[in-house]
Amino acid sequence: MTEDFKTLEFKNGKLVLIDQRKLPSSLEYAEASSVEDVYFAIKDMIVRGAPLIGAVAAYGAYFAAVEAKGDKNVFNKKLSYLLSSRPTAVNLSWALERQKRIAENTGLDPSALLKEALAIEDEDRKVNRKLSRYGSEVIKENANVLTHCNAGALATCGWGTALGVIKEAYCQGKNIHVYADETRPRLQGARLTSWELVRAGIPATLIPDSAAATLIREGKIDVIVLGADRITLNGDVANKLGTFPLSIIAKEYNIPFYSAAPISTIDFSLEEGKDIPIEERSKDEVIKIEDYYVAPKEIIVFNPSFDVTPHENITGIITEQGIIYPPFKENILKLKKELC
Ligand code: MRU
């Protein structure tokens, strides 16, 4: 199975991006050819999903090198600006740090930064395929799989992480059924995961987020696989809002709960999840659907975009190096050592 769409493509000096705000109504593309364009694309969620945010930011660093014309201070300011676009997904700072090193080693040569951005994009596709193969073992024949938000091809440079694991199991010929949480308030599950599942022909049911508990209690879910925006040394996982309550229900009913993510999503500098910065987004996302108000304008709103799931609630973390099981801290530190 291959995708018939590209979430990002560098063409004729420009970055062409699927405008994910428009899906599933229409498949439209947006272009980015400056730091400002890239900042806007990430902030306004033309692109979203941790690995894709990282890759797009890497191209942003290339534009920063072009715009800085050899001025290191200007370049660094532009990188800080890109870094401020969305705070939770660590892939953003990971990609910008990689580009910073390239800039230092090449005297800010834009062509070297472009080459690195292309490499980050290419690596992401390969890594997703690899982690999906490892992860597919947790999805058994006849499994009903629950996922949350969108951790598919649209959230990455291709194939996806959690949805990649599910697609891999399906491609292996396993008879599976996917339950996709709609994922209020931005509806990434309804708009994006459903779109990918329908396109791939994988049997799936879309559910309101609050239906997950009932399905789990009725024994209709065998395994939960979802993505991550940042994983800390102790195995705590920041992911789309709603992941944490899902993990509590899963633990209560003994349902295996996996997070699938590339190693670039592990923040080796953070000990535990309480230190992860959680993005709060506009109240409009909650009180409006398009131009239609579903709540009074005056109401106070709390709209965190992510929550943190404690490692105690996680069965395993699926990566391109294999599945990490508890004790997470020990095993993540071992992995860190192997990578150095
Ligand atoms: O706000 P979003 O849509 O960027 O949030 C996306 C998620 O939370 C995903 O689960 C996560 O980034 C992993 S994507 C492979």
Short mmCIF file of C-alpha atoms and ligand atoms in Angstrom, two decimals:
data_model
loop_
_atom_site.label_atom_id
_atom_site.label_comp_id
_atom_site.label_asym_id
_atom_site.label_seq_id
_atom_site.Cartn_x
_atom_site.Cartn_y
_atom_site.Cartn_z
CA MET A 1 0.00 0.00 0.00
CA THR A 2 1.37 3.44 -0.89
CA GLU A 3 -0.19 6.84 -0.41
CA ASP A 4 -1.50 8.74 -3.38
CA PHE A 5 -0.78 12.08 -1.72
CA LYS A 6 2.27 13.92 -0.42
CA THR A 7 1.94 15.93 2.78
CA LEU A 8 4.94 18.03 1.76
CA GLU A 9 7.12 18.42 -1.31
CA PHE A 10 9.92 20.84 -2.08
CA LYS A 11 9.40 21.96 -5.69
CA ASN A 12 10.86 24.89 -7.64
CA GLY A 13 12.18 26.63 -4.54
CA LYS A 14 8.90 26.30 -2.68
CA LEU A 15 7.43 23.97 -0.13
CA VAL A 16 4.09 22.58 -1.28
CA LEU A 17 1.91 21.42 1.61
CA ILE A 18 -1.45 19.73 1.87
CA ASP A 19 -3.66 22.30 3.56
CA GLN A 20 -4.97 20.06 6.32
CA ARG A 21 -7.44 22.71 7.49
CA LYS A 22 -9.47 21.98 4.36
CA LEU A 23 -9.72 18.19 4.66
CA PRO A 24 -11.86 16.20 4.15
CA SER A 25 -14.00 18.70 2.17
CA SER A 26 -11.27 19.36 -0.37
CA LEU A 27 -7.70 18.35 -1.08
CA GLU A 28 -5.96 21.69 -1.50
CA TYR A 29 -2.35 22.73 -1.38
CA ALA A 30 -0.64 25.72 0.22
CA GLU A 31 2.81 27.05 -0.65
CA ALA A 32 5.52 28.25 1.68
CA SER A 33 8.62 30.07 0.47
CA SER A 34 9.71 32.14 3.48
CA VAL A 35 10.21 31.85 7.23
CA GLU A 36 6.97 33.78 7.72
CA ASP A 37 5.04 31.31 5.51
CA VAL A 38 6.46 28.33 7.41
CA TYR A 39 5.68 29.92 10.79
CA PHE A 40 2.10 30.52 9.68
CA ALA A 41 1.72 27.00 8.21
CA ILE A 42 2.69 25.44 11.55
CA LYS A 43 0.89 27.91 13.82
CA ASP A 44 -2.37 27.88 11.87
CA MET A 45 -2.17 24.09 11.43
CA ILE A 46 -2.00 23.93 7.65
CA VAL A 47 0.43 21.21 8.72
CA ARG A 48 0.31 19.46 12.07
CA GLY A 49 1.50 16.24 13.71
CA ALA A 50 4.87 16.12 15.47
CA PRO A 51 7.09 14.60 12.73
CA LEU A 52 5.61 16.77 9.97
CA ILE A 53 5.99 19.93 12.07
CA GLY A 54 9.68 19.02 12.49
CA ALA A 55 10.27 18.40 8.78
CA VAL A 56 8.47 21.58 7.70
CA ALA A 57 10.45 23.58 10.26
CA ALA A 58 13.65 22.12 8.77
CA TYR A 59 12.68 23.71 5.43
CA GLY A 60 11.89 26.87 7.40
CA ALA A 61 15.51 26.85 8.59
CA TYR A 62 16.61 26.66 4.95
CA PHE A 63 14.51 29.74 4.15
CA ALA A 64 16.02 31.39 7.24
CA ALA A 65 19.52 30.77 5.85
CA VAL A 66 18.52 32.28 2.50
CA GLU A 67 16.94 35.31 4.17
CA ALA A 68 19.80 35.82 6.67
CA LYS A 69 22.37 36.19 3.84
CA GLY A 70 25.21 34.98 6.03
CA ASP A 71 24.23 36.97 9.14
CA LYS A 72 24.32 34.52 12.05
CA ASN A 73 22.32 36.74 14.42
CA VAL A 74 19.52 37.18 11.91
CA PHE A 75 19.52 33.42 11.26
CA ASN A 76 19.31 32.57 14.97
CA LYS A 77 16.44 35.05 15.49
CA LYS A 78 14.51 33.46 12.64
CA LEU A 79 15.07 30.01 14.14
CA SER A 80 13.77 31.21 17.52
CA TYR A 81 10.73 32.59 15.76
CA LEU A 82 10.06 29.23 14.10
CA LEU A 83 10.57 27.50 17.43
CA SER A 84 7.84 29.63 18.99
CA SER A 85 5.20 28.46 16.49
CA ARG A 86 4.03 25.45 18.55
CA PRO A 87 5.61 24.49 21.89
CA THR A 88 4.68 20.86 22.62
CA ALA A 89 6.01 18.64 19.81
CA VAL A 90 9.73 18.22 20.46
CA ASN A 91 10.36 17.29 16.81
CA LEU A 92 10.28 21.03 16.09
CA SER A 93 13.31 21.84 18.26
CA TRP A 94 14.96 18.55 17.26
CA ALA A 95 14.84 19.51 13.55
CA LEU A 96 15.93 23.10 14.20
CA GLU A 97 18.87 21.92 16.33
CA ARG A 98 19.96 19.65 13.48
CA GLN A 99 19.82 22.60 11.12
CA LYS A 100 21.72 24.83 13.57
CA ARG A 101 24.59 22.34 13.57
CA ILE A 102 24.61 22.24 9.76
CA ALA A 103 24.63 26.05 9.65
CA GLU A 104 27.58 26.17 12.07
CA ASN A 105 29.56 23.57 10.12
CA THR A 106 28.97 25.11 6.70
CA GLY A 107 29.09 28.84 7.44
CA LEU A 108 25.33 29.14 6.89
CA ASP A 109 25.33 27.65 3.40
CA PRO A 110 21.64 27.48 2.30
CA SER A 111 22.26 24.52 -0.02
CA ALA A 112 23.58 22.48 2.94
CA LEU A 113 20.44 23.31 4.94
CA LEU A 114 18.23 22.34 2.02
CA LYS A 115 20.06 19.02 1.74
CA GLU A 116 19.51 18.41 5.47
CA ALA A 117 15.80 19.24 5.23
CA LEU A 118 15.43 16.74 2.39
CA ALA A 119 17.31 14.16 4.48
CA ILE A 120 15.02 14.73 7.49
CA GLU A 121 11.99 14.29 5.23
CA ASP A 122 13.37 11.11 3.69
CA GLU A 123 14.44 9.64 7.04
CA ASP A 124 10.98 10.22 8.49
CA ARG A 125 9.34 8.10 5.80
CA LYS A 126 11.82 5.27 6.37
CA VAL A 127 11.58 5.44 10.14
CA ASN A 128 7.78 5.25 10.02
CA ARG A 129 7.89 2.12 7.89
CA LYS A 130 10.37 0.55 10.28
CA LEU A 131 8.47 1.33 13.48
CA SER A 132 5.26 0.16 11.85
CA ARG A 133 6.79 -3.24 11.19
CA TYR A 134 7.87 -3.53 14.85
CA GLY A 135 4.51 -2.27 16.07
CA SER A 136 2.39 -4.55 13.92
CA GLU A 137 3.04 -7.46 16.32
CA VAL A 138 0.81 -5.80 18.95
CA ILE A 139 -2.16 -5.94 16.57
CA LYS A 140 -3.41 -9.50 16.47
CA GLU A 141 -5.66 -11.22 13.96
CA ASN A 142 -9.31 -10.04 14.36
CA ALA A 143 -8.25 -7.12 16.57
CA ASN A 144 -10.41 -4.09 17.19
CA VAL A 145 -7.99 -1.17 17.44
CA LEU A 146 -8.76 2.23 18.92
CA THR A 147 -6.79 5.32 17.93
CA HIS A 148 -6.99 9.00 18.84
CA CYS A 149 -6.26 12.15 16.84
CA ASN A 150 -4.30 11.65 13.62
CA ALA A 151 -0.93 9.95 13.67
CA GLY A 152 -1.10 8.89 10.03
CA ALA A 153 0.64 9.87 6.83
CA LEU A 154 -0.84 13.35 7.22
CA ALA A 155 0.97 13.83 10.53
CA THR A 156 4.32 12.82 9.05
CA CYS A 157 6.28 12.97 5.79
CA GLY A 158 4.57 9.73 4.79
CA TRP A 159 2.99 6.48 6.07
CA GLY A 160 2.48 7.60 9.68
CA THR A 161 3.29 6.30 13.15
CA ALA A 162 0.29 4.91 15.07
CA LEU A 163 -1.81 4.72 11.91
CA GLY A 164 1.28 3.35 10.15
CA VAL A 165 1.32 0.46 12.65
CA ILE A 166 -2.37 -0.17 11.95
CA LYS A 167 -1.86 0.01 8.15
CA GLU A 168 1.08 -2.38 8.36
CA ALA A 169 -1.03 -4.93 10.29
CA TYR A 170 -3.77 -4.56 7.67
CA CYS A 171 -1.26 -4.98 4.81
CA GLN A 172 -0.02 -8.18 6.44
CA GLY A 173 -3.50 -9.53 5.81
CA LYS A 174 -4.80 -9.27 9.37
CA ASN A 175 -8.52 -8.91 9.68
CA ILE A 176 -8.83 -5.74 11.80
CA HIS A 177 -11.32 -3.02 12.57
CA VAL A 178 -10.31 0.49 13.57
CA TYR A 179 -12.24 2.78 15.89
CA ALA A 180 -11.22 6.41 15.41
CA ASP A 181 -11.96 9.01 18.09
CA GLU A 182 -13.26 12.18 16.46
CA THR A 183 -10.85 14.23 18.66
CA ARG A 184 -12.52 17.42 19.76
CA PRO A 185 -12.05 20.30 19.24
CA ARG A 186 -10.06 20.27 15.96
CA LEU A 187 -11.48 16.91 14.86
CA GLN A 188 -8.23 15.42 13.56
CA GLY A 189 -9.75 11.95 14.01
CA ALA A 190 -12.95 12.74 12.16
CA ARG A 191 -11.43 14.91 9.44
CA LEU A 192 -8.01 13.33 8.89
CA THR A 193 -7.79 9.78 10.30
CA SER A 194 -11.19 8.87 8.83
CA TRP A 195 -10.10 10.35 5.51
CA GLU A 196 -6.93 8.22 5.50
CA LEU A 197 -8.77 5.05 6.59
CA VAL A 198 -11.47 5.41 3.96
CA ARG A 199 -8.84 6.10 1.29
CA ALA A 200 -6.86 3.02 2.36
CA GLY A 201 -10.01 0.85 2.44
CA ILE A 202 -9.45 -0.21 6.06
CA PRO A 203 -12.67 -1.14 7.90
CA ALA A 204 -13.29 1.64 10.41
CA THR A 205 -15.85 3.29 12.64
CA LEU A 206 -15.74 6.92 13.73
CA ILE A 207 -16.83 7.56 17.31
CA PRO A 208 -17.40 10.61 19.51
CA ASP A 209 -14.50 10.74 21.99
CA SER A 210 -16.79 9.99 24.90
CA ALA A 211 -17.96 6.68 23.32
CA ALA A 212 -14.55 5.06 23.86
CA ALA A 213 -15.25 4.13 27.51
CA THR A 214 -18.46 2.31 26.60
CA LEU A 215 -16.76 0.36 23.80
CA ILE A 216 -13.91 -0.62 26.13
CA ARG A 217 -16.27 -1.73 28.93
CA GLU A 218 -18.24 -3.81 26.42
CA GLY A 219 -15.03 -5.63 25.43
CA LYS A 220 -15.08 -4.20 21.91
CA ILE A 221 -11.53 -2.83 21.95
CA ASP A 222 -8.50 -5.15 22.02
CA VAL A 223 -5.67 -2.64 21.77
CA ILE A 224 -5.12 1.13 21.71
CA VAL A 225 -2.39 2.62 19.53
CA LEU A 226 -1.81 6.35 19.29
CA GLY A 227 0.99 8.83 18.62
CA ALA A 228 3.14 11.16 20.73
CA ASP A 229 4.30 14.75 20.63
CA ARG A 230 6.97 14.43 23.30
CA ILE A 231 8.17 11.51 25.40
CA THR A 232 10.28 12.11 28.49
CA LEU A 233 13.05 9.98 29.99
CA ASN A 234 10.67 8.24 32.40
CA GLY A 235 8.30 7.27 29.58
CA ASP A 236 5.59 9.90 30.16
CA VAL A 237 3.90 10.79 26.87
CA ALA A 238 2.44 14.13 25.76
CA ASN A 239 -0.11 13.60 23.01
CA LYS A 240 -3.38 15.07 21.80
CA LEU A 241 -5.82 16.09 24.53
CA GLY A 242 -7.92 13.07 25.45
CA THR A 243 -5.06 10.58 25.44
CA PHE A 244 -4.66 10.68 29.24
CA PRO A 245 -8.33 9.89 30.09
CA LEU A 246 -8.25 7.12 27.50
CA SER A 247 -5.20 5.63 29.24
CA ILE A 248 -7.03 5.58 32.59
CA ILE A 249 -9.96 3.67 31.09
CA ALA A 250 -7.58 1.30 29.30
CA LYS A 251 -5.76 0.56 32.57
CA GLU A 252 -9.03 -0.02 34.41
CA TYR A 253 -10.10 -2.62 31.82
CA ASN A 254 -6.63 -4.10 31.12
CA ILE A 255 -6.49 -3.00 27.50
CA PRO A 256 -2.93 -2.74 26.09
CA PHE A 257 -2.09 0.91 25.45
CA TYR A 258 0.75 1.74 23.04
CA SER A 259 2.30 4.98 21.90
CA ALA A 260 4.05 4.88 18.51
CA ALA A 261 6.67 7.52 17.75
CA PRO A 262 10.05 8.01 16.13
CA ILE A 263 13.02 8.43 18.44
CA SER A 264 13.08 12.12 17.43
CA THR A 265 9.97 12.46 19.62
CA ILE A 266 11.89 11.42 22.75
CA ASP A 267 13.14 14.43 24.67
CA PHE A 268 16.25 13.03 26.34
CA SER A 269 16.71 16.32 28.20
CA LEU A 270 13.45 16.10 30.16
CA GLU A 271 13.02 13.80 33.14
CA GLU A 272 9.26 13.70 33.38
CA GLY A 273 6.04 14.78 31.71
CA LYS A 274 5.19 17.56 34.15
CA ASP A 275 7.99 19.61 32.55
CA ILE A 276 6.53 19.41 29.02
CA PRO A 277 5.16 22.76 27.81
CA ILE A 278 1.50 22.29 26.89
CA GLU A 279 0.15 24.50 24.15
CA GLU A 280 -3.11 26.31 24.85
CA ARG A 281 -5.03 27.26 21.73
CA SER A 282 -7.69 29.82 20.94
CA LYS A 283 -11.10 29.68 22.60
CA ASP A 284 -12.65 29.91 19.12
CA GLU A 285 -11.70 26.27 18.51
CA VAL A 286 -14.13 25.30 21.27
CA ILE A 287 -16.96 27.80 20.96
CA LYS A 288 -17.22 27.84 17.15
CA ILE A 289 -17.58 25.35 14.32
CA GLU A 290 -16.53 27.26 11.22
CA ASP A 291 -18.49 30.53 11.57
CA TYR A 292 -21.24 29.02 13.70
CA TYR A 293 -21.21 29.56 17.48
CA VAL A 294 -21.85 26.44 19.55
CA ALA A 295 -21.31 28.28 22.85
CA PRO A 296 -21.82 31.88 23.97
CA LYS A 297 -18.93 34.18 23.02
CA GLU A 298 -18.64 35.38 26.62
CA ILE A 299 -17.91 31.97 28.17
CA ILE A 300 -14.43 31.38 29.61
CA VAL A 301 -12.69 28.48 27.84
CA PHE A 302 -9.79 26.20 28.78
CA ASN A 303 -8.37 24.67 25.59
CA PRO A 304 -5.11 22.77 26.14
CA SER A 305 -4.09 21.09 22.91
CA PHE A 306 -2.31 18.17 24.59
CA ASP A 307 -2.22 16.21 27.82
CA VAL A 308 0.40 14.04 29.48
CA THR A 309 -0.13 10.32 30.04
CA PRO A 310 1.92 8.93 32.94
CA HIS A 311 4.19 6.04 32.04
CA GLU A 312 2.35 3.77 34.50
CA ASN A 313 -0.58 3.75 32.08
CA ILE A 314 1.51 2.84 29.03
CA THR A 315 2.14 -0.73 27.93
CA GLY A 316 4.87 0.05 25.43
CA ILE A 317 6.42 2.72 23.22
CA ILE A 318 6.82 1.64 19.60
CA THR A 319 9.92 3.10 17.91
CA GLU A 320 12.10 2.39 14.90
CA GLN A 321 14.52 0.61 17.26
CA GLY A 322 11.83 -1.74 18.53
CA ILE A 323 9.21 -1.60 21.27
CA ILE A 324 10.32 -0.06 24.56
CA TYR A 325 8.70 -1.74 27.58
CA PRO A 326 8.92 -0.89 31.30
CA PRO A 327 11.06 -0.08 33.14
CA PHE A 328 10.91 2.87 30.74
CA LYS A 329 13.56 5.06 32.34
CA GLU A 330 16.14 2.29 32.36
CA ASN A 331 15.33 1.24 28.80
CA ILE A 332 15.16 4.79 27.39
CA LEU A 333 18.55 5.59 28.98
CA LYS A 334 19.95 2.37 27.46
CA LEU A 335 18.65 3.48 24.06
CA LYS A 336 20.19 6.92 24.54
CA LYS A 337 23.56 5.30 25.27
CA GLU A 338 23.29 3.09 22.16
CA LEU A 339 22.51 6.12 20.00
CA CYS A 340 25.52 8.15 21.21
O1 MRU B 1 -2.39 19.31 17.26
P1 MRU B 1 -1.85 18.26 16.33
O2 MRU B 1 -2.84 17.84 15.28
O3 MRU B 1 -0.52 18.64 15.77
O4 MRU B 1 -1.63 17.00 17.28
C1 MRU B 1 -1.17 15.81 16.71
C2 MRU B 1 -1.00 14.72 17.70
O5 MRU B 1 -1.24 14.87 18.87
C3 MRU B 1 -0.42 13.43 17.18
O6 MRU B 1 -0.94 12.33 17.87
C4 MRU B 1 1.10 13.45 17.36
O7 MRU B 1 1.64 14.63 16.87
C5 MRU B 1 1.75 12.30 16.70
S1 MRU B 1 1.70 12.43 14.95
C6 MRU B 1 2.57 11.15 14.27
#
